[in-house]
GROMACS .gro file of C-alpha atoms in nm:
model
  399
    1UNK     CA    1  10.048   4.217  20.931
    2UNK     CA    2  10.169   4.215  21.248
    3UNK     CA    3  10.351   4.518  21.268
    4UNK     CA    4  10.018   4.686  21.121
    5UNK     CA    5   9.815   4.554  21.316
    6UNK     CA    6   9.974   4.519  21.677
    7UNK     CA    7  10.020   4.934  21.685
    8UNK     CA    8   9.642   4.954  21.794
    9UNK     CA    9   9.754   4.863  22.141
   10UNK     CA   10  10.079   5.054  22.157
   11UNK     CA   11  10.024   5.428  22.322
   12UNK     CA   12  10.117   5.712  22.118
   13UNK     CA   13  10.425   5.918  22.185
   14UNK     CA   14  10.459   6.253  22.185
   15UNK     CA   15  10.639   6.287  21.855
   16UNK     CA   16  10.745   6.146  21.608
   17UNK     CA   17  10.916   5.800  21.575
   18UNK     CA   18  11.294   5.872  21.537
   19UNK     CA   19  11.303   5.546  21.336
   20UNK     CA   20  11.006   5.613  21.096
   21UNK     CA   21  11.115   5.636  20.769
   22UNK     CA   22  10.826   5.721  20.493
   23UNK     CA   23  10.962   5.490  20.248
   24UNK     CA   24  10.947   5.181  20.498
   25UNK     CA   25  10.657   5.285  20.610
   26UNK     CA   26  10.509   5.329  20.245
   27UNK     CA   27  10.632   4.997  20.148
   28UNK     CA   28  10.452   4.827  20.487
   29UNK     CA   29  10.168   5.004  20.481
   30UNK     CA   30  10.102   4.943  20.121
   31UNK     CA   31  10.180   4.550  20.149
   32UNK     CA   32   9.953   4.515  20.464
   33UNK     CA   33   9.674   4.668  20.276
   34UNK     CA   34   9.707   4.415  19.972
   35UNK     CA   35   9.797   4.179  20.202
   36UNK     CA   36   9.418   4.244  20.352
   37UNK     CA   37   9.452   4.496  20.617
   38UNK     CA   38   9.220   4.732  20.699
   39UNK     CA   39   9.217   5.141  20.711
   40UNK     CA   40   9.230   5.149  21.029
   41UNK     CA   41   9.507   4.948  21.075
   42UNK     CA   42   9.662   5.202  20.811
   43UNK     CA   43   9.570   5.473  21.092
   44UNK     CA   44   9.671   5.323  21.350
   45UNK     CA   45  10.045   5.207  21.237
   46UNK     CA   46  10.099   5.609  21.100
   47UNK     CA   47   9.953   5.680  21.466
   48UNK     CA   48  10.233   5.533  21.573
   49UNK     CA   49  10.529   5.630  21.378
   50UNK     CA   50  10.455   6.013  21.370
   51UNK     CA   51  10.282   6.009  21.745
   52UNK     CA   52  10.013   6.194  21.638
   53UNK     CA   53   9.629   6.068  21.660
   54UNK     CA   54   9.477   6.075  21.318
   55UNK     CA   55   9.131   6.048  21.091
   56UNK     CA   56   9.084   5.980  20.799
   57UNK     CA   57   8.742   6.141  20.611
   58UNK     CA   58   8.540   6.134  20.303
   59UNK     CA   59   8.588   6.363  19.974
   60UNK     CA   60   8.240   6.465  20.137
   61UNK     CA   61   8.369   6.527  20.515
   62UNK     CA   62   8.211   6.224  20.678
   63UNK     CA   63   8.405   6.050  20.936
   64UNK     CA   64   8.534   5.706  20.780
   65UNK     CA   65   8.814   5.588  21.049
   66UNK     CA   66   8.993   5.733  21.353
   67UNK     CA   67   9.269   5.668  21.611
   68UNK     CA   68   9.128   5.910  21.885
   69UNK     CA   69   8.738   5.852  21.868
   70UNK     CA   70   8.684   6.218  21.749
   71UNK     CA   71   8.416   6.296  21.501
   72UNK     CA   72   8.503   6.700  21.443
   73UNK     CA   73   8.559   6.747  21.086
   74UNK     CA   74   8.721   7.117  20.988
   75UNK     CA   75   8.462   7.359  20.768
   76UNK     CA   76   8.697   7.345  20.469
   77UNK     CA   77   8.585   6.995  20.386
   78UNK     CA   78   8.236   7.125  20.265
   79UNK     CA   79   8.457   7.451  20.115
   80UNK     CA   80   8.677   7.233  19.868
   81UNK     CA   81   8.960   7.364  19.971
   82UNK     CA   82   9.133   7.068  20.103
   83UNK     CA   83   9.067   6.920  19.761
   84UNK     CA   84   9.257   7.142  19.643
   85UNK     CA   85   9.543   7.157  19.897
   86UNK     CA   86   9.867   6.925  20.025
   87UNK     CA   87   9.904   6.983  20.345
   88UNK     CA   88   9.760   7.289  20.480
   89UNK     CA   89   9.622   7.323  20.861
   90UNK     CA   90   9.273   7.348  20.960
   91UNK     CA   91   9.094   7.378  21.306
   92UNK     CA   92   8.853   7.094  21.347
   93UNK     CA   93   8.485   7.158  21.476
   94UNK     CA   94   8.602   6.990  21.824
   95UNK     CA   95   8.867   7.267  21.864
   96UNK     CA   96   9.129   7.072  21.748
   97UNK     CA   97   9.473   7.200  21.501
   98UNK     CA   98   9.552   6.962  21.272
   99UNK     CA   99   9.698   6.903  20.876
  100UNK     CA  100   9.526   6.804  20.603
  101UNK     CA  101   9.618   6.566  20.340
  102UNK     CA  102   9.414   6.464  20.046
  103UNK     CA  103   9.374   6.107  19.960
  104UNK     CA  104   9.440   6.170  19.603
  105UNK     CA  105   9.480   5.974  19.282
  106UNK     CA  106   9.478   6.179  18.950
  107UNK     CA  107   9.202   6.447  18.972
  108UNK     CA  108   9.006   6.159  19.186
  109UNK     CA  109   8.995   6.263  19.559
  110UNK     CA  110   8.879   5.915  19.770
  111UNK     CA  111   8.951   6.106  20.117
  112UNK     CA  112   9.076   6.353  20.351
  113UNK     CA  113   9.329   6.249  20.609
  114UNK     CA  114   9.383   6.485  20.941
  115UNK     CA  115   9.684   6.455  21.171
  116UNK     CA  116   9.627   6.616  21.459
  117UNK     CA  117   9.862   6.872  21.576
  118UNK     CA  118  10.090   7.133  21.492
  119UNK     CA  119  10.228   7.131  21.131
  120UNK     CA  120  10.582   6.964  21.103
  121UNK     CA  121  10.713   6.833  20.775
  122UNK     CA  122  10.836   6.536  20.895
  123UNK     CA  123  10.501   6.431  20.998
  124UNK     CA  124  10.332   6.578  20.657
  125UNK     CA  125  10.589   6.339  20.505
  126UNK     CA  126  10.505   6.018  20.683
  127UNK     CA  127  10.088   6.089  20.658
  128UNK     CA  128  10.215   6.084  20.209
  129UNK     CA  129  10.320   5.754  20.292
  130UNK     CA  130  10.002   5.585  20.374
  131UNK     CA  131   9.811   5.766  20.095
  132UNK     CA  132   9.862   5.496  19.841
  133UNK     CA  133   9.787   5.229  20.101
  134UNK     CA  134   9.441   5.418  20.152
  135UNK     CA  135   9.351   5.469  19.825
  136UNK     CA  136   9.418   5.053  19.726
  137UNK     CA  137   9.201   5.040  20.059
  138UNK     CA  138   8.941   5.310  19.865
  139UNK     CA  139   8.901   5.120  19.597
  140UNK     CA  140   8.859   4.773  19.752
  141UNK     CA  141   8.572   4.914  19.968
  142UNK     CA  142   8.391   5.096  19.674
  143UNK     CA  143   8.368   4.756  19.480
  144UNK     CA  144   8.553   4.889  19.220
  145UNK     CA  145   8.831   4.687  19.169
  146UNK     CA  146   8.664   4.437  18.861
  147UNK     CA  147   8.609   4.776  18.655
  148UNK     CA  148   8.942   4.906  18.734
  149UNK     CA  149   9.062   4.550  18.621
  150UNK     CA  150   8.880   4.617  18.269
  151UNK     CA  151   8.977   4.978  18.195
  152UNK     CA  152   9.382   4.876  18.226
  153UNK     CA  153   9.533   4.636  17.966
  154UNK     CA  154   9.790   4.403  18.068
  155UNK     CA  155  10.016   4.635  17.838
  156UNK     CA  156   9.939   4.967  18.061
  157UNK     CA  157   9.972   4.752  18.383
  158UNK     CA  158  10.316   4.701  18.269
  159UNK     CA  159  10.386   5.110  18.149
  160UNK     CA  160  10.308   5.176  18.496
  161UNK     CA  161  10.496   4.958  18.640
  162UNK     CA  162  10.782   5.021  18.442
  163UNK     CA  163  10.764   5.465  18.556
  164UNK     CA  164  10.663   5.364  18.926
  165UNK     CA  165  10.332   5.490  18.916
  166UNK     CA  166  10.138   5.201  19.148
  167UNK     CA  167   9.787   5.353  19.204
  168UNK     CA  168   9.507   5.125  19.364
  169UNK     CA  169   9.352   5.085  18.993
  170UNK     CA  170   9.725   4.900  18.881
  171UNK     CA  171   9.760   4.729  19.188
  172UNK     CA  172   9.349   4.562  19.090
  173UNK     CA  173   9.460   4.513  18.757
  174UNK     CA  174   9.750   4.354  18.814
  175UNK     CA  175   9.633   4.094  19.033
  176UNK     CA  176   9.410   4.048  18.716
  177UNK     CA  177   9.658   3.955  18.515
  178UNK     CA  178   9.868   3.725  18.756
  179UNK     CA  179  10.083   3.995  18.906
  180UNK     CA  180  10.134   3.967  19.316
  181UNK     CA  181  10.263   4.285  19.411
  182UNK     CA  182  10.215   4.199  19.789
  183UNK     CA  183  10.583   3.973  19.606
  184UNK     CA  184  10.692   4.225  19.337
  185UNK     CA  185  10.865   4.026  19.074
  186UNK     CA  186  11.150   4.173  18.862
  187UNK     CA  187  11.134   4.432  18.602
  188UNK     CA  188  11.206   4.292  18.257
  189UNK     CA  189  11.332   4.349  17.920
  190UNK     CA  190  11.337   4.126  17.574
  191UNK     CA  191  11.475   4.278  17.247
  192UNK     CA  192  11.459   4.122  16.912
  193UNK     CA  193  11.728   4.170  16.650
  194UNK     CA  194  11.608   3.914  16.373
  195UNK     CA  195  11.455   3.967  16.000
  196UNK     CA  196  11.073   3.848  16.054
  197UNK     CA  197  10.951   4.227  16.295
  198UNK     CA  198  10.589   4.128  16.221
  199UNK     CA  199  10.683   3.787  16.389
  200UNK     CA  200  10.763   3.942  16.705
  201UNK     CA  201  10.479   4.147  16.716
  202UNK     CA  202  10.201   3.837  16.724
  203UNK     CA  203  10.450   3.624  16.916
  204UNK     CA  204  10.432   3.875  17.181
  205UNK     CA  205  10.026   3.894  17.151
  206UNK     CA  206  10.066   3.503  17.155
  207UNK     CA  207  10.319   3.519  17.478
  208UNK     CA  208   9.998   3.461  17.734
  209UNK     CA  209  10.208   3.700  17.929
  210UNK     CA  210  10.191   4.109  18.023
  211UNK     CA  211  10.402   4.275  17.814
  212UNK     CA  212  10.430   4.663  17.710
  213UNK     CA  213  10.601   4.615  17.350
  214UNK     CA  214  10.742   4.968  17.152
  215UNK     CA  215  10.931   4.813  16.813
  216UNK     CA  216  11.183   4.549  16.893
  217UNK     CA  217  11.142   4.602  17.251
  218UNK     CA  218  10.926   4.443  17.479
  219UNK     CA  219  10.861   4.470  17.896
  220UNK     CA  220  10.738   4.232  18.106
  221UNK     CA  221  10.787   4.155  18.497
  222UNK     CA  222  10.908   3.811  18.587
  223UNK     CA  223  10.947   3.632  18.928
  224UNK     CA  224  11.332   3.461  18.838
  225UNK     CA  225  11.522   3.406  18.569
  226UNK     CA  226  11.385   3.047  18.470
  227UNK     CA  227  11.067   3.235  18.327
  228UNK     CA  228  11.282   3.506  18.194
  229UNK     CA  229  11.424   3.242  17.997
  230UNK     CA  230  11.145   3.033  17.862
  231UNK     CA  231  10.987   3.351  17.742
  232UNK     CA  232  11.268   3.372  17.556
  233UNK     CA  233  11.270   3.055  17.417
  234UNK     CA  234  10.943   3.067  17.344
  235UNK     CA  235  10.963   3.372  17.113
  236UNK     CA  236  11.265   3.273  16.944
  237UNK     CA  237  11.100   2.962  16.817
  238UNK     CA  238  10.783   3.163  16.738
  239UNK     CA  239  10.925   3.381  16.512
  240UNK     CA  240  11.136   3.116  16.326
  241UNK     CA  241  11.462   3.289  16.355
  242UNK     CA  242  11.757   3.019  16.399
  243UNK     CA  243  12.000   3.238  16.575
  244UNK     CA  244  11.978   3.229  16.935
  245UNK     CA  245  12.095   3.585  17.003
  246UNK     CA  246  11.830   3.768  16.771
  247UNK     CA  247  11.557   3.741  17.053
  248UNK     CA  248  11.769   3.895  17.409
  249UNK     CA  249  11.678   3.898  17.756
  250UNK     CA  250  11.737   4.125  18.059
  251UNK     CA  251  11.637   4.125  18.418
  252UNK     CA  252  11.681   4.356  18.684
  253UNK     CA  253  11.674   4.318  19.100
  254UNK     CA  254  11.349   4.195  19.278
  255UNK     CA  255  11.282   4.483  19.461
  256UNK     CA  256  11.156   4.468  19.808
  257UNK     CA  257  10.818   4.662  19.734
  258UNK     CA  258  10.649   4.855  19.470
  259UNK     CA  259  10.863   5.173  19.477
  260UNK     CA  260  11.183   5.020  19.397
  261UNK     CA  261  10.997   4.820  19.066
  262UNK     CA  262  11.103   5.132  18.829
  263UNK     CA  263  11.450   5.073  18.934
  264UNK     CA  264  11.469   4.697  18.830
  265UNK     CA  265  11.371   4.787  18.478
  266UNK     CA  266  11.623   5.031  18.459
  267UNK     CA  267  11.868   4.817  18.585
  268UNK     CA  268  11.732   4.526  18.304
  269UNK     CA  269  11.752   4.809  18.017
  270UNK     CA  270  12.058   4.868  18.101
  271UNK     CA  271  12.184   4.484  18.163
  272UNK     CA  272  12.035   4.446  17.804
  273UNK     CA  273  12.271   4.664  17.627
  274UNK     CA  274  12.539   4.504  17.815
  275UNK     CA  275  12.413   4.190  17.689
  276UNK     CA  276  12.365   4.338  17.337
  277UNK     CA  277  12.738   4.415  17.321
  278UNK     CA  278  12.882   4.070  17.490
  279UNK     CA  279  12.637   3.906  17.221
  280UNK     CA  280  12.470   3.721  17.550
  281UNK     CA  281  12.095   3.645  17.533
  282UNK     CA  282  12.012   3.629  17.882
  283UNK     CA  283  12.202   3.849  18.126
  284UNK     CA  284  11.994   3.891  18.509
  285UNK     CA  285  12.129   4.118  18.797
  286UNK     CA  286  12.209   3.809  19.009
  287UNK     CA  287  12.461   3.695  18.730
  288UNK     CA  288  12.634   4.039  18.581
  289UNK     CA  289  12.844   4.017  18.877
  290UNK     CA  290  13.110   4.317  18.917
  291UNK     CA  291  12.807   4.522  18.708
  292UNK     CA  292  12.603   4.507  19.009
  293UNK     CA  293  12.869   4.812  19.135
  294UNK     CA  294  12.785   4.961  18.848
  295UNK     CA  295  12.420   4.985  18.824
  296UNK     CA  296  12.404   5.157  19.170
  297UNK     CA  297  12.618   5.482  19.058
  298UNK     CA  298  12.527   5.783  18.858
  299UNK     CA  299  12.648   5.811  18.502
  300UNK     CA  300  12.904   6.068  18.623
  301UNK     CA  301  13.068   5.805  18.840
  302UNK     CA  302  13.063   5.537  18.585
  303UNK     CA  303  13.202   5.792  18.287
  304UNK     CA  304  13.496   5.896  18.511
  305UNK     CA  305  13.577   5.523  18.622
  306UNK     CA  306  13.557   5.467  18.254
  307UNK     CA  307  13.798   5.710  18.141
  308UNK     CA  308  14.049   5.669  18.476
  309UNK     CA  309  14.105   5.365  18.323
  310UNK     CA  310  14.061   5.358  17.930
  311UNK     CA  311  14.145   5.720  17.841
  312UNK     CA  312  14.460   5.698  17.660
  313UNK     CA  313  14.307   5.420  17.422
  314UNK     CA  314  13.921   5.500  17.449
  315UNK     CA  315  13.906   5.731  17.105
  316UNK     CA  316  14.156   5.429  16.914
  317UNK     CA  317  13.881   5.200  16.840
  318UNK     CA  318  14.134   4.938  16.672
  319UNK     CA  319  14.334   4.948  17.019
  320UNK     CA  320  13.979   4.915  17.210
  321UNK     CA  321  13.912   4.651  16.949
  322UNK     CA  322  14.226   4.457  17.017
  323UNK     CA  323  14.172   4.510  17.414
  324UNK     CA  324  13.819   4.354  17.433
  325UNK     CA  325  13.925   4.054  17.273
  326UNK     CA  326  14.321   3.998  17.424
  327UNK     CA  327  14.115   3.976  17.765
  328UNK     CA  328  13.877   3.739  17.623
  329UNK     CA  329  14.128   3.551  17.495
  330UNK     CA  330  14.351   3.553  17.791
  331UNK     CA  331  14.602   3.660  17.570
  332UNK     CA  332  14.633   3.410  17.312
  333UNK     CA  333  14.772   3.595  17.047
  334UNK     CA  334  14.660   3.343  16.754
  335UNK     CA  335  14.294   3.317  16.935
  336UNK     CA  336  14.268   3.712  16.915
  337UNK     CA  337  14.476   3.745  16.571
  338UNK     CA  338  14.198   3.470  16.385
  339UNK     CA  339  13.895   3.698  16.605
  340UNK     CA  340  14.009   4.005  16.462
  341UNK     CA  341  14.132   3.913  16.129
  342UNK     CA  342  14.518   4.036  16.190
  343UNK     CA  343  14.824   3.957  16.182
  344UNK     CA  344  14.968   3.754  16.492
  345UNK     CA  345  15.262   4.029  16.435
  346UNK     CA  346  15.015   4.338  16.414
  347UNK     CA  347  14.861   4.171  16.719
  348UNK     CA  348  15.165   4.189  16.890
  349UNK     CA  349  15.200   4.550  16.804
  350UNK     CA  350  14.912   4.625  16.902
  351UNK     CA  351  14.901   4.534  17.285
  352UNK     CA  352  15.271   4.687  17.315
  353UNK     CA  353  15.106   4.985  17.227
  354UNK     CA  354  14.809   4.957  17.465
  355UNK     CA  355  15.050   4.819  17.730
  356UNK     CA  356  15.281   5.144  17.722
  357UNK     CA  357  14.943   5.401  17.682
  358UNK     CA  358  14.767   5.266  17.991
  359UNK     CA  359  15.086   5.179  18.173
  360UNK     CA  360  15.029   4.813  18.285
  361UNK     CA  361  14.967   4.478  18.150
  362UNK     CA  362  14.622   4.374  18.096
  363UNK     CA  363  14.637   4.061  18.200
  364UNK     CA  364  14.768   4.123  18.546
  365UNK     CA  365  14.485   4.023  18.774
  366UNK     CA  366  14.417   4.339  18.926
  367UNK     CA  367  14.482   4.554  18.591
  368UNK     CA  368  14.269   4.325  18.394
  369UNK     CA  369  13.979   4.334  18.686
  370UNK     CA  370  13.954   4.653  18.671
  371UNK     CA  371  13.957   4.695  18.293
  372UNK     CA  372  13.693   4.444  18.250
  373UNK     CA  373  13.512   4.652  18.453
  374UNK     CA  374  13.586   4.997  18.253
  375UNK     CA  375  13.515   4.830  17.923
  376UNK     CA  376  13.186   4.698  18.092
  377UNK     CA  377  13.098   5.098  18.241
  378UNK     CA  378  13.146   5.217  17.817
  379UNK     CA  379  12.872   4.956  17.741
  380UNK     CA  380  12.626   5.058  18.034
  381UNK     CA  381  12.680   5.407  17.934
  382UNK     CA  382  12.641   5.335  17.519
  383UNK     CA  383  12.339   5.128  17.636
  384UNK     CA  384  12.199   5.460  17.797
  385UNK     CA  385  12.242   5.653  17.506
  386UNK     CA  386  12.103   5.440  17.308
  387UNK     CA  387  11.777   5.426  17.561
  388UNK     CA  388  11.746   5.732  17.568
  389UNK     CA  389  11.763   5.808  17.128
  390UNK     CA  390  11.451   5.538  17.123
  391UNK     CA  391  11.577   5.504  16.730
  392UNK     CA  392  11.432   5.182  16.722
  393UNK     CA  393  11.166   5.182  16.406
  394UNK     CA  394  10.806   5.081  16.463
  395UNK     CA  395  10.706   4.753  16.384
  396UNK     CA  396  10.449   4.664  16.181
  397UNK     CA  397  10.155   4.529  16.400
  398UNK     CA  398   9.968   4.310  16.084
  399UNK     CA  399  10.009   3.911  16.035
   0.00000   0.00000   0.00000
């Protein structure tokens, strides 16, 4: 709030602030409004970032707030032009040039934002960063928060956060189900692989925590690992499955703002795939080690890394299984033999093949680290493929 409110007392610059970033500005303005800042605070912060005077009009063209005290509005508002266009240049009735941007949520226009002066792409981008904050203020000022909250279910809120669609309606509904978007939680995902899908669906409805279910998978948000672990254990107990890994869970990183929630959910889904491959019941971003590096890379680079280190044996399932076991058991031929149901001599033969084809000893520390990461890369790629297929069967909702 200090930065936003402090913008009022500083003189406007002639041009856009060189340090201003639309993404950073959007985060700061949204968080400030969620914390109680007024629309005038938003306009003054925008003036500081753009170096332009700013005016906010209602959808009908009435002045709502300004940074320059001007009341002149463009005639285009009355003609409906501003509601259907983004960034048109207009002339105000007091003789100034301005760029207009609708403050819009879907088909609903809550107002029009004017940045005074000639058109500039960067100024338009910075003005766009203020739209979410102004929409939240419009909902709050209109007293519509309670009404909105009843229209969006907890599942709708989670779906919106997962997709990155954080509108004023979503902010209001999120607050109604106990999600504080001023300190965004991490995206999380849970998956059930047991034999009681009906019990799984029922357990989710009794969880008293906002979730979005699709088949055997459910999405939610959590502030930390402890909460996710409690949810997983409750679901495991309520489904009545003895196996600890019938309910698995993963969570992504905690974003700095609501803008990063979609990324956090994607990280959680990819980590869930890794957890299932490793048969680990719970995996979080903070505890996934060097896999954090892979999560930030595009698929092509992850694929290239896996191919570079595992290419010669990648299409040999028996060698891949042996390598995984060999690394996991730290070169114990007896343990690998028992795990893969192979004779000790067969294990030795396969390991010699692996060394020859890869050109290295998998137990050398540097090679071991690279191969562990390459295997994790393959698991992430497989998780991505599974997520795109979304071939989980529908879950009956009856009891």
